[in-house]
């Protein structure tokens, strides 16, 4: 019986040494020390032993059990430590690795132009005003003195939603709405950037959706010379200090008198070239003194107040500044085009 216990002990200890997982250790514990294991069996058979032998074998069986348990625990600690080491090695982060580069986007060139123009006019005391893209016939046409037979009011030229609602054809309705809000109390000094819509077939110079910036300044004694001075400042700040402007007579239903505004050509400096069609001048915007009927409909007394207004196409400003030859580039989202404006 002594030999059997000695043999079981050596066998179990050898297996513990060989064990390579916590699961294997648990199996060994059950196999040797469990209720149905060989050591329990030896203790059960002690009844047959003599009185002298019984305490000796009992003591020995307990020693064997203790030796195996100790070895099991020692190995268990060792395997657990190994497992922690393995996990640490596997899950470690190398903080010295260079990061993956973040691909930076660019502002859309039209956004960049709008923000630049906003900055110039904010510098002259204007505020930015915005309004709805779906407008009523009243704010889009009626309040701006556009007669019922004006071509813009034709179903053929505007995107109508109902008889009364349409996609705005210019940003002027934002100004008409702002005038109402001021309830006849000036000054009003705003610029209105935004999307506008016209029924046009798209080509290199036309788009059915485009952007406009309009400006409106109403106060006690606003004159044509104020308009001229501010537009000259705008031309110099937006295009460059070497540029000048000139005004030519024109017509708009919402201004009287009305003017077309040209900026001196930046390619030839005014001598005449292909870009300015040999004239030395490039048309960039329309403007004028706000029509008294428009002031009146906006709630301002034309005897006390006068004002100027202007409107310009954002795509045209961008095309002139960056030498872009097709308006459709702004709307086709080709990254080869858009990525050229990263530093703008
Ligand atoms: C152009 C011409 C213009 C205006 C827009 C305006 C607005 C109000 C009153 C009077 Cl509320 N006028 N806007 C005036 C003159 C010209 O735009 O060629 N735009 C692209």
Coordinates of C-alpha atoms and ligand atoms in Angstrom, one line a residue:
X1 CA 0.0 0.0 0.0
X2 CA 3.0 2.3 0.8
X3 CA 4.3 1.6 -2.7
X4 CA 1.0 2.3 -4.3
X5 CA 0.7 5.6 -2.6
X6 CA 4.3 6.5 -3.5
X7 CA 3.6 5.5 -7.1
X8 CA 0.4 7.6 -7.2
X9 CA 2.3 10.6 -5.8
X10 CA 5.1 10.4 -8.4
X11 CA 2.6 9.8 -11.2
X12 CA 0.4 12.8 -10.2
X13 CA 3.4 15.2 -9.6
X14 CA 4.8 14.2 -13.1
X15 CA 1.5 15.0 -14.7
X16 CA 1.3 18.4 -12.9
X17 CA 4.8 19.3 -14.3
X18 CA 3.6 18.3 -17.8
X19 CA 0.3 20.2 -17.5
X20 CA 0.1 23.2 -19.9
X21 CA -3.3 24.7 -19.0
X22 CA -5.5 25.5 -16.0
X23 CA -8.0 23.0 -17.5
X24 CA -5.4 20.2 -17.5
X25 CA -4.6 21.0 -13.8
X26 CA -8.3 20.8 -12.9
X27 CA -8.5 17.4 -14.6
X28 CA -5.5 16.1 -12.6
X29 CA -7.1 17.4 -9.4
X30 CA -10.3 15.5 -10.1
X31 CA -8.5 12.3 -11.3
X32 CA -6.2 12.0 -8.2
X33 CA -7.9 13.8 -5.3
X34 CA -11.6 13.5 -6.2
X35 CA -14.2 11.3 -4.4
X36 CA -13.7 8.6 -7.0
X37 CA -9.9 9.0 -7.2
X38 CA -7.3 6.4 -6.1
X39 CA -6.3 8.1 -2.9
X40 CA -9.8 8.2 -1.5
X41 CA -10.0 4.5 -2.5
X42 CA -6.9 3.8 -0.4
X43 CA -8.3 5.6 2.6
X44 CA -11.6 3.6 2.2
X45 CA -9.7 0.3 2.3
X46 CA -7.9 1.1 5.6
X47 CA -10.4 -1.0 7.5
X48 CA -8.6 -4.1 6.5
X49 CA -5.3 -2.8 7.9
X50 CA -3.8 -3.7 11.3
X51 CA -4.0 -1.2 14.2
X52 CA -0.2 -0.5 13.9
X53 CA -0.3 0.1 10.1
X54 CA -3.5 2.2 10.0
X55 CA -2.1 5.5 11.4
X56 CA 1.0 5.2 9.3
X57 CA -0.8 4.7 6.0
X58 CA -3.4 7.3 7.0
X59 CA -0.6 9.8 7.7
X60 CA 1.1 8.9 4.4
X61 CA -2.1 9.2 2.4
X62 CA -2.6 12.7 3.8
X63 CA 1.0 13.6 3.1
X64 CA 0.6 12.5 -0.5
X65 CA -2.7 14.5 -0.9
X66 CA -0.9 17.6 0.6
X67 CA 2.1 17.2 -1.7
X68 CA -0.1 16.9 -4.8
X69 CA -2.3 19.9 -3.7
X70 CA 0.8 22.0 -3.1
X71 CA 2.2 21.2 -6.5
X72 CA -1.1 21.9 -8.2
X73 CA -1.3 25.3 -6.6
X74 CA 2.3 26.1 -7.4
X75 CA 1.7 25.2 -11.1
X76 CA -1.6 27.1 -11.1
X77 CA 0.1 30.3 -10.0
X78 CA 2.7 29.8 -12.6
X79 CA 0.2 29.2 -15.5
X80 CA -1.8 32.2 -14.4
X81 CA 1.3 34.4 -14.5
X82 CA 2.1 33.1 -18.0
X83 CA -1.4 33.9 -19.2
X84 CA -1.1 37.5 -17.9
X85 CA 2.3 37.8 -19.7
X86 CA 0.9 36.4 -22.9
X87 CA -2.1 38.9 -22.8
X88 CA 0.2 41.8 -22.1
X89 CA 2.4 41.0 -25.0
X90 CA -0.5 40.4 -27.4
X91 CA -2.5 43.5 -26.4
X92 CA 0.3 46.0 -26.0
X93 CA 0.2 49.3 -28.0
X94 CA 3.3 50.7 -29.5
X95 CA 2.9 54.4 -28.7
X96 CA 6.0 55.2 -30.8
X97 CA 4.3 54.1 -34.0
X98 CA 3.5 57.1 -36.3
X99 CA -0.2 57.8 -36.5
X100 CA -2.3 57.2 -39.6
X101 CA -2.6 60.5 -41.4
X102 CA -6.0 62.3 -41.1
X103 CA -7.1 63.3 -44.6
X104 CA -8.2 66.9 -44.4
X105 CA -11.1 68.2 -46.5
X106 CA -11.3 71.6 -48.0
X107 CA -14.0 74.3 -47.9
X108 CA -16.0 74.3 -51.1
X109 CA -14.8 77.2 -53.2
X110 CA -18.3 78.8 -53.2
X111 CA -18.3 78.7 -49.4
X112 CA -14.9 80.3 -49.3
X113 CA -16.0 83.1 -51.7
X114 CA -19.2 83.7 -49.6
X115 CA -17.2 83.9 -46.4
X116 CA -14.7 86.3 -48.0
X117 CA -17.4 88.6 -49.3
X118 CA -19.1 88.4 -45.9
X119 CA -15.9 89.4 -44.1
X120 CA -15.4 92.5 -46.4
X121 CA -18.9 93.8 -45.8
X122 CA -18.9 92.9 -42.1
X123 CA -15.8 95.2 -42.0
X124 CA -18.0 98.0 -43.3
X125 CA -20.7 97.4 -40.7
X126 CA -23.1 95.0 -42.5
X127 CA -24.8 92.1 -40.8
X128 CA -25.5 88.7 -42.5
X129 CA -29.2 87.8 -42.9
X130 CA -30.7 84.5 -44.2
X131 CA -34.1 83.4 -45.2
X132 CA -36.2 80.5 -46.7
X133 CA -35.4 79.0 -50.1
X134 CA -39.1 78.2 -50.7
X135 CA -40.7 81.7 -51.0
X136 CA -44.1 83.2 -51.5
X137 CA -45.0 85.1 -54.7
X138 CA -45.3 88.2 -52.5
X139 CA -41.8 88.3 -51.1
X140 CA -40.1 87.0 -54.2
X141 CA -41.8 89.3 -56.7
X142 CA -44.6 91.6 -55.4
X143 CA -42.7 93.3 -52.6
X144 CA -39.8 94.0 -55.1
X145 CA -41.9 95.9 -57.6
X146 CA -41.7 93.1 -60.2
X147 CA -44.8 93.6 -62.4
X148 CA -47.2 90.7 -63.0
X149 CA -46.1 90.4 -66.7
X150 CA -42.3 90.3 -65.8
X151 CA -40.7 87.3 -67.5
X152 CA -39.2 86.0 -64.2
X153 CA -42.8 85.5 -63.0
X154 CA -43.6 83.1 -65.9
X155 CA -44.1 79.5 -65.0
X156 CA -41.5 78.8 -67.8
X157 CA -38.7 80.7 -65.9
X158 CA -39.2 79.8 -62.3
X159 CA -39.7 76.6 -60.3
X160 CA -43.2 76.9 -59.0
X161 CA -44.5 74.6 -56.2
X162 CA -48.0 76.0 -56.1
X163 CA -49.5 79.2 -57.6
X164 CA -48.3 81.0 -54.5
X165 CA -45.0 79.2 -53.7
X166 CA -41.8 78.9 -55.6
X167 CA -38.1 78.3 -55.2
X168 CA -36.7 81.9 -54.7
X169 CA -35.2 83.3 -57.9
X170 CA -32.9 85.7 -56.0
X171 CA -32.1 86.5 -52.4
X172 CA -34.0 89.8 -52.5
X173 CA -37.0 88.3 -50.6
X174 CA -34.7 88.0 -47.5
X175 CA -34.1 91.7 -47.7
X176 CA -37.9 92.4 -48.2
X177 CA -38.6 90.3 -45.1
X178 CA -35.8 92.0 -43.1
X179 CA -37.2 95.5 -44.0
X180 CA -40.6 94.4 -42.6
X181 CA -38.9 93.3 -39.3
X182 CA -37.3 96.7 -38.8
X183 CA -40.8 98.3 -38.9
X184 CA -39.7 101.5 -40.7
X185 CA -36.8 102.2 -38.3
X186 CA -33.4 102.4 -39.9
X187 CA -30.6 101.8 -40.4
X188 CA -30.8 98.5 -42.2
X189 CA -27.4 97.3 -43.3
X190 CA -27.4 93.6 -44.4
X191 CA -25.9 91.2 -46.9
X192 CA -27.9 88.1 -47.9
X193 CA -26.0 85.1 -49.3
X194 CA -27.8 82.0 -50.4
X195 CA -28.9 79.5 -53.0
X196 CA -31.3 80.6 -55.7
X197 CA -33.1 78.7 -58.5
X198 CA -34.1 79.5 -62.1
X199 CA -35.4 77.3 -64.9
X200 CA -32.4 77.2 -67.2
X201 CA -30.7 74.5 -69.2
X202 CA -27.3 73.9 -67.6
X203 CA -24.2 74.8 -69.7
X204 CA -20.8 76.3 -69.1
X205 CA -22.2 79.6 -67.9
X206 CA -25.7 78.7 -66.7
X207 CA -26.9 76.6 -63.8
X208 CA -30.5 76.0 -62.6
X209 CA -29.3 76.4 -59.0
X210 CA -26.6 78.9 -58.1
X211 CA -25.6 81.3 -55.4
X212 CA -26.2 85.0 -54.9
X213 CA -25.1 87.6 -52.5
X214 CA -27.3 90.7 -52.2
X215 CA -26.7 93.8 -50.1
X216 CA -29.1 96.4 -48.7
X217 CA -28.3 99.7 -46.9
X218 CA -31.2 101.9 -45.8
X219 CA -30.6 105.0 -43.7
X220 CA -31.5 108.7 -43.4
X221 CA -29.3 110.0 -46.2
X222 CA -27.9 107.1 -48.3
X223 CA -26.6 108.3 -51.6
X224 CA -25.2 106.9 -54.9
X225 CA -21.8 108.0 -53.7
X226 CA -22.1 105.7 -50.7
X227 CA -22.8 102.8 -53.0
X228 CA -19.9 103.7 -55.2
X229 CA -17.5 104.0 -52.3
X230 CA -18.5 100.7 -50.7
X231 CA -18.3 98.8 -54.0
X232 CA -14.9 100.2 -54.7
X233 CA -13.7 99.1 -51.3
X234 CA -15.2 95.7 -52.0
X235 CA -13.5 95.4 -55.3
X236 CA -10.1 96.2 -53.8
X237 CA -10.5 93.9 -50.8
X238 CA -11.9 91.0 -52.8
X239 CA -9.9 91.2 -56.0
X240 CA -6.9 93.2 -55.0
X241 CA -5.8 96.8 -54.1
X242 CA -4.9 97.6 -57.8
X243 CA -8.5 97.2 -59.0
X244 CA -11.0 100.0 -59.6
X245 CA -14.7 100.0 -60.6
X246 CA -17.0 101.9 -63.0
X247 CA -20.7 102.3 -63.1
X248 CA -22.9 102.0 -66.3
X249 CA -26.6 102.9 -66.5
X250 CA -28.9 99.9 -66.4
X251 CA -32.4 98.8 -65.3
X252 CA -33.9 96.7 -62.5
X253 CA -37.5 96.9 -61.4
X254 CA -36.5 97.3 -57.7
X255 CA -34.0 100.1 -58.1
X256 CA -34.0 103.6 -59.6
X257 CA -31.6 104.6 -60.9
X258 CA -30.0 101.3 -61.6
X259 CA -26.4 100.5 -62.6
X260 CA -24.2 97.7 -63.9
X261 CA -20.8 97.6 -62.0
X262 CA -17.6 96.6 -63.8
X263 CA -14.3 95.9 -62.2
X264 CA -11.0 96.7 -64.0
X265 CA -9.5 93.6 -65.7
X266 CA -6.9 91.9 -63.5
X267 CA -5.3 90.1 -66.4
X268 CA -4.3 93.1 -68.6
X269 CA -4.7 95.9 -65.9
X270 CA -7.3 97.7 -68.2
X271 CA -5.3 97.6 -71.5
X272 CA -7.7 95.0 -73.1
X273 CA -7.2 91.3 -73.4
X274 CA -9.1 88.1 -74.2
X275 CA -10.6 87.8 -70.7
X276 CA -12.2 91.3 -70.8
X277 CA -12.9 91.0 -74.5
X278 CA -10.6 94.0 -75.2
X279 CA -12.6 96.3 -73.1
X280 CA -10.4 96.5 -70.0
X281 CA -13.5 95.9 -67.8
X282 CA -15.4 92.9 -66.4
X283 CA -19.0 93.0 -65.3
X284 CA -19.4 91.7 -61.8
X285 CA -22.7 93.0 -60.3
X286 CA -25.9 95.0 -60.5
X287 CA -26.9 97.7 -58.1
X288 CA -29.0 100.9 -57.7
X289 CA -30.9 103.1 -55.3
X290 CA -33.8 101.2 -53.8
X291 CA -37.1 102.1 -55.6
X292 CA -39.4 104.2 -53.4
X293 CA -42.2 101.7 -53.9
X294 CA -40.0 98.9 -52.6
X295 CA -39.1 101.1 -49.5
X296 CA -42.8 101.8 -49.0
X297 CA -43.8 98.1 -49.3
X298 CA -41.1 97.3 -46.8
X299 CA -42.6 99.8 -44.3
X300 CA -40.1 102.6 -44.8
X301 CA -41.1 106.2 -45.6
X302 CA -39.3 107.2 -48.8
X303 CA -39.4 110.8 -47.7
X304 CA -37.3 110.0 -44.6
X305 CA -35.2 107.1 -45.8
X306 CA -33.2 106.2 -48.9
X307 CA -31.1 103.2 -49.6
X308 CA -28.9 101.3 -52.1
X309 CA -29.0 97.7 -53.0
X310 CA -26.8 95.4 -55.0
X311 CA -26.7 91.8 -56.2
X312 CA -23.9 89.5 -57.4
X313 CA -23.5 85.9 -58.6
X314 CA -21.1 83.9 -56.3
X315 CA -20.1 81.4 -59.1
X316 CA -19.1 84.3 -61.4
X317 CA -17.0 85.9 -58.6
X318 CA -15.3 82.5 -58.0
X319 CA -14.8 81.9 -61.7
X320 CA -13.2 85.3 -62.2
X321 CA -10.9 85.0 -59.2
X322 CA -9.7 81.4 -59.8
X323 CA -9.9 81.3 -63.6
X324 CA -12.6 78.6 -63.7
X325 CA -14.1 78.1 -67.1
X326 CA -17.2 76.0 -66.4
X327 CA -19.9 76.7 -63.8
X328 CA -20.7 72.9 -63.6
X329 CA -17.4 72.3 -61.9
X330 CA -19.0 73.7 -58.7
X331 CA -21.7 71.0 -58.7
X332 CA -20.1 67.8 -59.9
X333 CA -18.1 67.2 -56.8
X334 CA -15.0 66.0 -58.6
X335 CA -12.2 65.8 -55.9
X336 CA -9.6 66.7 -58.5
X337 CA -11.3 70.1 -58.8
X338 CA -12.3 70.5 -55.1
X339 CA -8.9 69.6 -53.7
X340 CA -7.3 72.5 -55.5
X341 CA -9.0 74.9 -52.9
X342 CA -7.4 73.5 -49.8
X343 CA -5.4 76.6 -49.0
X344 CA -8.2 79.0 -50.1
Ligands
LIG1 C1 -27.8 91.3 -60.3 C2 -28.6 92.5 -59.8 C3 -29.6 93.4 -57.9 C4 -30.9 94.2 -56.1 C5 -30.3 93.2 -56.8 C6 -32.5 94.7 -54.3 C7 -33.2 94.2 -53.2 C8 -34.1 95.0 -52.6 C9 -34.4 96.3 -53.0 C10 -33.7 96.7 -54.1 CL1 -34.9 94.4 -51.2 N1 -32.8 95.9 -54.8 N2 -31.6 94.0 -55.0 C11 -30.8 95.5 -56.6 C12 -30.1 95.7 -57.8 C13 -29.5 94.7 -58.5 O1 -29.0 92.3 -58.5 O2 -27.3 91.4 -61.4 N3 -27.7 90.3 -59.5 C14 -27.0 89.1 -59.9

